[in-house]
PDB file of C-alpha atoms and ligand atoms in Angstrom:
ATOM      1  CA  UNK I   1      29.278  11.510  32.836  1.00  0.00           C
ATOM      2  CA  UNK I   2      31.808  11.108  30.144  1.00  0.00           C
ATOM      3  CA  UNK I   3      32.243  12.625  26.988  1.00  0.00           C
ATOM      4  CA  UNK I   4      30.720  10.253  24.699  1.00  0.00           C
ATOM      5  CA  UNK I   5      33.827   9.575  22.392  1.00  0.00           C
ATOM      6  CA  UNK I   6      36.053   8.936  25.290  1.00  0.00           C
ATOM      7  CA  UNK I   7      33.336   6.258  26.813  1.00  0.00           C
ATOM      8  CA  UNK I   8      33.185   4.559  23.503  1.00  0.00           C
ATOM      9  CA  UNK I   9      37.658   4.602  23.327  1.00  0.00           C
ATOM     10  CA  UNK I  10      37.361   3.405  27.270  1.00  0.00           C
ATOM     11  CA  UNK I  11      34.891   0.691  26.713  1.00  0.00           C
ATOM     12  CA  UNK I  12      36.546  -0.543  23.402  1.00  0.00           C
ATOM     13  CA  UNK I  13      33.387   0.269  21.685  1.00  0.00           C
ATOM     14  CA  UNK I  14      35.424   2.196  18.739  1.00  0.00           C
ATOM     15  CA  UNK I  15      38.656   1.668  16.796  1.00  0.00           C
ATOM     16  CA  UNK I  16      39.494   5.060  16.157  1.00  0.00           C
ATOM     17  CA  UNK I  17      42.181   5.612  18.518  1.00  0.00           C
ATOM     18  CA  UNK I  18      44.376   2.960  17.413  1.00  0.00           C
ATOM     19  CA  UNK I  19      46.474   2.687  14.370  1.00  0.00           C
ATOM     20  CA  UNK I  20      47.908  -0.516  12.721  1.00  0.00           C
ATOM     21  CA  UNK I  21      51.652  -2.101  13.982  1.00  0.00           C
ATOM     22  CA  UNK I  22      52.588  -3.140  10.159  1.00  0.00           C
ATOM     23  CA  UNK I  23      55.021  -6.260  11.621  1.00  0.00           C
ATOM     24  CA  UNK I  24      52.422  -7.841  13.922  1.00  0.00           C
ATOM     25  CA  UNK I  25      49.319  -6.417  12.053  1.00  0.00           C
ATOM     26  CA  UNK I  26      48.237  -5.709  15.289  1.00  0.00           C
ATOM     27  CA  UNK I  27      46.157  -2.292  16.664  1.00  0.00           C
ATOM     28  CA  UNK I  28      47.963   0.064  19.226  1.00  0.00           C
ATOM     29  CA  UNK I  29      47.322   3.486  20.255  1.00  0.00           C
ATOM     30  CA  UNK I  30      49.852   5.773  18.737  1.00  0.00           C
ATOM     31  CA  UNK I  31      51.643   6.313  21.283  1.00  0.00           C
ATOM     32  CA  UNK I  32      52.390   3.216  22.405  1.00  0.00           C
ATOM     33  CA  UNK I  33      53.049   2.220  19.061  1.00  0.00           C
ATOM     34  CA  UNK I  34      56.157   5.106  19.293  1.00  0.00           C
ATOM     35  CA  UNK I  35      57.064   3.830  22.544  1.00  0.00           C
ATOM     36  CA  UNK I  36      56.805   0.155  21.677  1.00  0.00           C
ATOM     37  CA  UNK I  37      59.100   1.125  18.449  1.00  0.00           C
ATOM     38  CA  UNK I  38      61.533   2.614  20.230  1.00  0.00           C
ATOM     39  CA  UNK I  39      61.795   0.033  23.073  1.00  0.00           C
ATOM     40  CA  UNK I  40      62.271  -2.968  20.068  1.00  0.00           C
ATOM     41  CA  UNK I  41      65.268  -0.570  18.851  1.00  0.00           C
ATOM     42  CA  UNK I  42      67.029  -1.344  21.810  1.00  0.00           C
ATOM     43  CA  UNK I  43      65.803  -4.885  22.479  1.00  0.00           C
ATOM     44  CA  UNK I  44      67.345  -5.580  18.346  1.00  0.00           C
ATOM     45  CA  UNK I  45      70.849  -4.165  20.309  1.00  0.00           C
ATOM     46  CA  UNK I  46      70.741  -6.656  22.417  1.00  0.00           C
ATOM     47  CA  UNK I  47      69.894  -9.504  20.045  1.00  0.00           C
ATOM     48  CA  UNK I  48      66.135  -9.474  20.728  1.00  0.00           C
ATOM     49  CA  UNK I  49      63.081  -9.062  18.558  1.00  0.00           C
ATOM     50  CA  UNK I  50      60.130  -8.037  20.239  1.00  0.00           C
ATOM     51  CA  UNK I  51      56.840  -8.776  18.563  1.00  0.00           C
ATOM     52  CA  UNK I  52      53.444  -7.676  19.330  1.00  0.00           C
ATOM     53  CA  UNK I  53      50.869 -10.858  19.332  1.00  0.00           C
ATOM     54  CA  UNK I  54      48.079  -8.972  20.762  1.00  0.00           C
ATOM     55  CA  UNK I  55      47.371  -5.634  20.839  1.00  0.00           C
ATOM     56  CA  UNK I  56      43.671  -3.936  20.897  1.00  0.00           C
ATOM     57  CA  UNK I  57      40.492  -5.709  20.877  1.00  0.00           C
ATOM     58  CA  UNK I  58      37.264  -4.430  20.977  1.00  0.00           C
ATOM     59  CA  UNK I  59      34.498  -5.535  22.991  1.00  0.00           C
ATOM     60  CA  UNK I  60      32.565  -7.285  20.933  1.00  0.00           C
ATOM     61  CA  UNK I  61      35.662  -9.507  20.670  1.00  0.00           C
ATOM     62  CA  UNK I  62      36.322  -9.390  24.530  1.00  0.00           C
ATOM     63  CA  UNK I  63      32.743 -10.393  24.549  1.00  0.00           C
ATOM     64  CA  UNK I  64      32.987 -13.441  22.440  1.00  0.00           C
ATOM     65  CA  UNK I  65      36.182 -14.708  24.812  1.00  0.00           C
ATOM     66  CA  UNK I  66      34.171 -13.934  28.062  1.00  0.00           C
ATOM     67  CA  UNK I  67      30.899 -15.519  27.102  1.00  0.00           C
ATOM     68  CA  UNK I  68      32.759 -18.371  25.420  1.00  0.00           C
ATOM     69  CA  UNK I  69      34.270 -18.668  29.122  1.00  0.00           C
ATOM     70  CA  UNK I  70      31.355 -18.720  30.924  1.00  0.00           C
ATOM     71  CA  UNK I  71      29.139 -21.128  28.407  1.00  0.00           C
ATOM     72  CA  UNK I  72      31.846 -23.608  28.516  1.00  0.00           C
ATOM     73  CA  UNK I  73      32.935 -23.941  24.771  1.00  0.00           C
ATOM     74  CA  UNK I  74      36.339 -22.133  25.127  1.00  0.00           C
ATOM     75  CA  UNK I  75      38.393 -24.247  28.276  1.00  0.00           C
ATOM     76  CA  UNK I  76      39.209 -22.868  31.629  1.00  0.00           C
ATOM     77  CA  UNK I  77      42.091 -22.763  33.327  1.00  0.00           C
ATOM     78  CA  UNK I  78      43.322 -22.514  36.721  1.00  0.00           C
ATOM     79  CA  UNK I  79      45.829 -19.927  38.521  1.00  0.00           C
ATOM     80  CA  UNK I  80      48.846 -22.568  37.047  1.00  0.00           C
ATOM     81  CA  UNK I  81      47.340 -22.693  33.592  1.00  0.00           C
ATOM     82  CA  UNK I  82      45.460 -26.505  33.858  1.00  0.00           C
ATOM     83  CA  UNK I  83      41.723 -27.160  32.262  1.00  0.00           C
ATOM     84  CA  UNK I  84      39.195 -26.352  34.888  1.00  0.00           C
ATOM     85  CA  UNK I  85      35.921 -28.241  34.384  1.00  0.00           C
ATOM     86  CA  UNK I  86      33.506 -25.530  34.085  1.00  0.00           C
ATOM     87  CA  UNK I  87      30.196 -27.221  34.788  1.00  0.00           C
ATOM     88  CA  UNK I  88      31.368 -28.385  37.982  1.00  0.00           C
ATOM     89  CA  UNK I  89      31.665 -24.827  39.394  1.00  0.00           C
ATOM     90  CA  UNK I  90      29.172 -22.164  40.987  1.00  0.00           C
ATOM     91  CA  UNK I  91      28.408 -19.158  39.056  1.00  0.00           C
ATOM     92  CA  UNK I  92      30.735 -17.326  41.046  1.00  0.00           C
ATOM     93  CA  UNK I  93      33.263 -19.329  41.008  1.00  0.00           C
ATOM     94  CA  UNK I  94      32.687 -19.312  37.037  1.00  0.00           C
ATOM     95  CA  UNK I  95      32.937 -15.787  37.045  1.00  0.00           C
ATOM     96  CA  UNK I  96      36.283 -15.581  39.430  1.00  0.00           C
ATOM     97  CA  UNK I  97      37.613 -18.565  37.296  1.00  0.00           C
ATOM     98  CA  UNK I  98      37.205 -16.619  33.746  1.00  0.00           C
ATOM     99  CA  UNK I  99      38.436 -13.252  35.656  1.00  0.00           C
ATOM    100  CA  UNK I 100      42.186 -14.468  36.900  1.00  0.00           C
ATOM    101  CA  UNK I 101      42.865 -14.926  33.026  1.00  0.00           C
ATOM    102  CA  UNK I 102      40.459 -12.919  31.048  1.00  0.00           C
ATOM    103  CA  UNK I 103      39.516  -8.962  31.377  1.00  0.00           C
ATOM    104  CA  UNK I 104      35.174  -8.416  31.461  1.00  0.00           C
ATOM    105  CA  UNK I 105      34.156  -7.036  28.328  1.00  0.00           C
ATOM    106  CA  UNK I 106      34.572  -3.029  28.523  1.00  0.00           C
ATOM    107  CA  UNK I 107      37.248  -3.304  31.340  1.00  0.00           C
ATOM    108  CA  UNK I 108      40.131  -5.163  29.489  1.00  0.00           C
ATOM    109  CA  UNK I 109      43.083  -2.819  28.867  1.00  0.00           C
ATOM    110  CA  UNK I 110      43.297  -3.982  25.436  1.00  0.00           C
ATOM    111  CA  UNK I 111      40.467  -1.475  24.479  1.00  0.00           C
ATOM    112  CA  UNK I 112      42.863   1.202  24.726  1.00  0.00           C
ATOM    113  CA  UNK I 113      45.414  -0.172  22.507  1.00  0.00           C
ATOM    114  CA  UNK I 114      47.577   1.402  25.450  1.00  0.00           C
ATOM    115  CA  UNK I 115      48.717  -2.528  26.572  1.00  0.00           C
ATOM    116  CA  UNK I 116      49.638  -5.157  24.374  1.00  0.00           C
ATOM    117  CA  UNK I 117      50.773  -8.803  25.022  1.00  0.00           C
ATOM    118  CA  UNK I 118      54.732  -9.063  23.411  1.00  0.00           C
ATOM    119  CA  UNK I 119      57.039 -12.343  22.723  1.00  0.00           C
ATOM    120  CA  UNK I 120      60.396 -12.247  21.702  1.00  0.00           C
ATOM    121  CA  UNK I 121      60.374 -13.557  17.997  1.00  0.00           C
ATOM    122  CA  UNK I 122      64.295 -14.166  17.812  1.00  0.00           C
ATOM    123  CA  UNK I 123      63.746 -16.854  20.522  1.00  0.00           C
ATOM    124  CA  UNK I 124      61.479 -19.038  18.845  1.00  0.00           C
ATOM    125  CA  UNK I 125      60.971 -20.073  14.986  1.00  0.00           C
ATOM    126  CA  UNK I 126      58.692 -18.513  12.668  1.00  0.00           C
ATOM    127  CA  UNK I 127      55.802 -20.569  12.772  1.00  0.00           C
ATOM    128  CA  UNK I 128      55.624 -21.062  16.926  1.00  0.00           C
ATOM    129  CA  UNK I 129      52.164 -20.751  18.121  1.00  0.00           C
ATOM    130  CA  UNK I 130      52.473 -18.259  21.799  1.00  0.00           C
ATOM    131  CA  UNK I 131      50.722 -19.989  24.379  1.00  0.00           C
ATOM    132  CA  UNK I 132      50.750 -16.720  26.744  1.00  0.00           C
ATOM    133  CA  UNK I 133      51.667 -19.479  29.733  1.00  0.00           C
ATOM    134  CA  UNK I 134      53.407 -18.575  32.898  1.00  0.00           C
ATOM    135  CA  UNK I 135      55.955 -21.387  31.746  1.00  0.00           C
ATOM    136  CA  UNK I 136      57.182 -19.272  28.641  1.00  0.00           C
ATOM    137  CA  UNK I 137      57.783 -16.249  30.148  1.00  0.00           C
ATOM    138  CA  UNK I 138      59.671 -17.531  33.414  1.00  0.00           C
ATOM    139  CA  UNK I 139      63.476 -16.729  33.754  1.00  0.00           C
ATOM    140  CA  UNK I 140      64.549 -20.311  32.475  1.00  0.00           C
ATOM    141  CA  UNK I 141      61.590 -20.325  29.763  1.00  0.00           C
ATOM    142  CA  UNK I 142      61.940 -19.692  26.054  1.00  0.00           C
ATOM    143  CA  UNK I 143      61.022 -15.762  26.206  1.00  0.00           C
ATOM    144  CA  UNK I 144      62.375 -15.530  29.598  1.00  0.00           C
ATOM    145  CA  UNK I 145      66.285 -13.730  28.536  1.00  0.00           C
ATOM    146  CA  UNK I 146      63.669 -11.227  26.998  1.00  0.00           C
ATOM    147  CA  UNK I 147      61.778 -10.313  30.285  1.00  0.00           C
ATOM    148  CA  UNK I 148      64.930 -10.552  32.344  1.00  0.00           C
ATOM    149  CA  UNK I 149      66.372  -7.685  30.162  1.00  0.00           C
ATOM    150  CA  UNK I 150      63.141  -5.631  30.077  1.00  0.00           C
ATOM    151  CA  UNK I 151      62.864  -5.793  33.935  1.00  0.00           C
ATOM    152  CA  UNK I 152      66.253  -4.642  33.938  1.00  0.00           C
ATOM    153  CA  UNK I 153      65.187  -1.812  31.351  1.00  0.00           C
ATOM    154  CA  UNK I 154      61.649  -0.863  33.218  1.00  0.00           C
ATOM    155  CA  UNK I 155      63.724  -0.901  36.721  1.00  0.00           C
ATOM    156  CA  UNK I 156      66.370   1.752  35.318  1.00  0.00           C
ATOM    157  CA  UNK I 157      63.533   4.202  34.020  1.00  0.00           C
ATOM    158  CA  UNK I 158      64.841   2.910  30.655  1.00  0.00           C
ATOM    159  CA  UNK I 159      61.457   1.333  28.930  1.00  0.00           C
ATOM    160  CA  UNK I 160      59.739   4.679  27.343  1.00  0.00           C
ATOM    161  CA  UNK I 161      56.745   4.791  29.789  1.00  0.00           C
ATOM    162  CA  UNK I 162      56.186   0.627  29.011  1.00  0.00           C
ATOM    163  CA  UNK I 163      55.783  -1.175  32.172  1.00  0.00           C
ATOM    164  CA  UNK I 164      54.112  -4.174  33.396  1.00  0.00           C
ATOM    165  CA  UNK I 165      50.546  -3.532  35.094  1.00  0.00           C
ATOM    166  CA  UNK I 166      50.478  -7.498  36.166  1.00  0.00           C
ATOM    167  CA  UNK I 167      53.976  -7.626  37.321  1.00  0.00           C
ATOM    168  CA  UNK I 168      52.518  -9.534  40.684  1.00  0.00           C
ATOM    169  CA  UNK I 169      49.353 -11.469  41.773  1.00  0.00           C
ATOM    170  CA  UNK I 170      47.537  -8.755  43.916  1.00  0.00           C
ATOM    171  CA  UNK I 171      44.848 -11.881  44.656  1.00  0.00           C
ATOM    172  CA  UNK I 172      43.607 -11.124  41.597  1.00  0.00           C
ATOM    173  CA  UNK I 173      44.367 -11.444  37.664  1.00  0.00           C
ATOM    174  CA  UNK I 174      47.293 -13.934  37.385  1.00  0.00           C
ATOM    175  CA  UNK I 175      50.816 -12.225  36.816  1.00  0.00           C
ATOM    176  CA  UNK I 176      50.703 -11.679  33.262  1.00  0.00           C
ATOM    177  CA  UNK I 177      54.856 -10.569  32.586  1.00  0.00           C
ATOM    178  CA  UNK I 178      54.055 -10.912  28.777  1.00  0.00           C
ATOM    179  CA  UNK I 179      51.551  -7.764  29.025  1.00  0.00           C
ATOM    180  CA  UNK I 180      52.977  -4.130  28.820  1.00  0.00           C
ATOM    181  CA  UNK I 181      51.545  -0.717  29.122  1.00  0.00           C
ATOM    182  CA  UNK I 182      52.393   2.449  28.187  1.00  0.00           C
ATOM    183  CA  UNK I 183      51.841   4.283  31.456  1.00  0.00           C
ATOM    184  CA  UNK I 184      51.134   7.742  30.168  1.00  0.00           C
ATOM    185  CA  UNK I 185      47.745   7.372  28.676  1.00  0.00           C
ATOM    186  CA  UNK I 186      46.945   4.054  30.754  1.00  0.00           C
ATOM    187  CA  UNK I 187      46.862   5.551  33.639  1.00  0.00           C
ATOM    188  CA  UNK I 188      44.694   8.555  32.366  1.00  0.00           C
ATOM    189  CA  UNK I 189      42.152   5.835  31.282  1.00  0.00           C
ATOM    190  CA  UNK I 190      42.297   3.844  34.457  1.00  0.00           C
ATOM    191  CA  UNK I 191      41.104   6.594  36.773  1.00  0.00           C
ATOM    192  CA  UNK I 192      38.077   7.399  34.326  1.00  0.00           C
ATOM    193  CA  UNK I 193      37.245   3.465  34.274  1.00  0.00           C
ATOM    194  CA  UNK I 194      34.222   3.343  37.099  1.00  0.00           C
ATOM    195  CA  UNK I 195      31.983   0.360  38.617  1.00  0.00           C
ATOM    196  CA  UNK I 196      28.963   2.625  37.524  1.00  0.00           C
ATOM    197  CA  UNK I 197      30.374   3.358  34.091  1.00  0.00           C
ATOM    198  CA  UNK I 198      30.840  -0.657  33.644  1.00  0.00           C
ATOM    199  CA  UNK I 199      27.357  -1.282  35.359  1.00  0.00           C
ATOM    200  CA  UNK I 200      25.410   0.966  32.140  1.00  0.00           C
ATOM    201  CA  UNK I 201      27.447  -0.220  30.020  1.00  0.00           C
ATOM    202  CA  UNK I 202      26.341  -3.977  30.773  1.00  0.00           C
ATOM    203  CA  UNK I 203      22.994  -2.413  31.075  1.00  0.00           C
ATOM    204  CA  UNK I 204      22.727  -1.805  26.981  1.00  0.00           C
ATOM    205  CA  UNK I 205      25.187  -4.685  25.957  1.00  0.00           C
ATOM    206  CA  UNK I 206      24.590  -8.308  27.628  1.00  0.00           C
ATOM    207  CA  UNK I 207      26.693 -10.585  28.870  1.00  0.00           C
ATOM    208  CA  UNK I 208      26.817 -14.151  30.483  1.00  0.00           C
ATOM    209  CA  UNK I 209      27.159 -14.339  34.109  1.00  0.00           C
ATOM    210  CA  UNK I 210      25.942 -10.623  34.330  1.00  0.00           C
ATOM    211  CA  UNK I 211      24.166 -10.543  37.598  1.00  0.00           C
ATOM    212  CA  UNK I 212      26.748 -12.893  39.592  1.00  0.00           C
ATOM    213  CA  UNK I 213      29.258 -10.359  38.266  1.00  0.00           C
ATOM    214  CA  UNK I 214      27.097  -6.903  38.937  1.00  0.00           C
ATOM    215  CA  UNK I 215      26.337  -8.644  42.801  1.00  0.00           C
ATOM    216  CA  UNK I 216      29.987  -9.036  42.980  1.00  0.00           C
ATOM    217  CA  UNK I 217      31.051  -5.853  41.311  1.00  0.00           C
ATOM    218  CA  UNK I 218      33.028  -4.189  43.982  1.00  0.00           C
ATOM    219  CA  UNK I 219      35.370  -6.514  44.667  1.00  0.00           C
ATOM    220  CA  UNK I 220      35.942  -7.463  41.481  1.00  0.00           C
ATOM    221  CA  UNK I 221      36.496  -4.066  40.621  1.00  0.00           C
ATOM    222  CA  UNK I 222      38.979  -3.780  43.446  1.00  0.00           C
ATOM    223  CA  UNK I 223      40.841  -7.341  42.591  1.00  0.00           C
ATOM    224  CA  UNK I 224      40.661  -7.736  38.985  1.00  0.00           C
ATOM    225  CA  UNK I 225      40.110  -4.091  37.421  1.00  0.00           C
ATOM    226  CA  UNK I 226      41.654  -1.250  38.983  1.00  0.00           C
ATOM    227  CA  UNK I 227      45.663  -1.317  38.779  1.00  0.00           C
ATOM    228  CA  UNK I 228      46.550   0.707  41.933  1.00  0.00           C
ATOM    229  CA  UNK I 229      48.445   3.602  41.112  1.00  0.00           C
ATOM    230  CA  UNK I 230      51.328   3.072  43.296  1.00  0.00           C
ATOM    231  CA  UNK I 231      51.522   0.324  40.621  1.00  0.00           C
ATOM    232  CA  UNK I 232      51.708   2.802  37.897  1.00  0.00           C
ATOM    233  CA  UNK I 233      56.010   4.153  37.104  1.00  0.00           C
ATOM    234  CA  UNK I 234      56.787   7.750  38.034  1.00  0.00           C
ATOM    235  CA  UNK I 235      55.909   9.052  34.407  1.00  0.00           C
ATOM    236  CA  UNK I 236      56.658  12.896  35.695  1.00  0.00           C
TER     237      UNK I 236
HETATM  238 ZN1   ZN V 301      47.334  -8.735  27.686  1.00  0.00          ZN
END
């Protein structure tokens, strides 16, 4: 069993590991907020201004997207981002539909205010609403010069522990290239991050779709929760 205060950090059920990003107004662990700082002082040197647009969320919040998901009134999109009618689909299918886009409450990364989702603000005008679509962040989209140099950064060791957890589809969660973590304490929180833990969690705070998920629970945990850690950068 966990220490109590680290359960509550892993599951998102505090906010007292995270400290407030004064540009964005956004959440992030402290030491990704360092890391994050330092990586935007380079990104500014190369004409770039990185901008946090989501940082932590707890799960009560996590909650609301997932059973908004799964009762139909937020939409539903498919792996290349189009509306998915949501009554038309199985349980499971619900549940696998919601996962390739949105973390289960108490297993997003975003509880650790270790990962955040990140635009490049110099690209776009002040008021732009980010979609968070595969189409922005390709090499010929609007944030795409941004990624391009940060791949170039992460693959030179050059990115202060930030890397990508959903660089690629591993047939599960949709590659996400706007979402970075800092490795460090990510990958610390990963490994303590268990079925069982997720399964008593669930067991004291309800969600939709609960037993199509818990029947399901391996392989979900296999597909859309663990990031392997081959995945993880040599942090030394
Ligand atoms: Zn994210």
């Amino acid at each position: 069993m966990l220490d109590a205060a680290i359960e509550r950090m892993l599951f998102g059920l505090s906010d007292e590991h995270v400290i407030l990003e004064p540009i964005s107004g956004q959440l992030l662990h402290p030491e990704a907020l360092v890391a994050f700082e330092r990586l935007r002082q380079d990104a500014r040197a190369a004409g770039f201004e990185p901008r946090v647009v989501s940082g932590f969320r707890d799960f009560e919040r996590q909650r609301t997207i997932w059973n908004g998901k799964a009762g139909g009134q937020r939409p539903l999109l498919d792996s290349g981002g189009e509306p998915l009618d949501a009554a038309a689909l199985s349980p499971r299918d619900r549940v696998y539909a919601i996962l390739r886009w949105s973390a289960l409450p108490g297993a997003s990364r975003h509880h650790w205010g270790t990962d955040f989702d990140v635009i490049d603000a110099a690209a776009v005008p002040e008021d732009y609403r980010p979609q968070l679509t595969p189409r922005e962040v390709e090499d010929c989209g609007v944030f795409g010069p941004f990624h391009c140099w940060l791949d170039q950064r992460i693959a030179a060791g050059e990115s202060h522990g930030l890397f990508r957890p959903y660089a690629e589809d591993r047939g599960g969660i949709a590659p996400e290239r706007w979402h970075l973590s800092y490795a460090p304490r990510s990958r610390e929180l990963d490994d303590l991050l268990t079925a069982d833990g997720l399964r008593r969690l669930w067991e004291h705070n309800e969600l939709e779709l609960c037993d199509t998920v818990c029947a399901n629970l391996d392989d979900i945990y296999r597909r859309f929760i663990r990031v392997p850690p081959e995945c993880y950068p040599d942090t030394g």
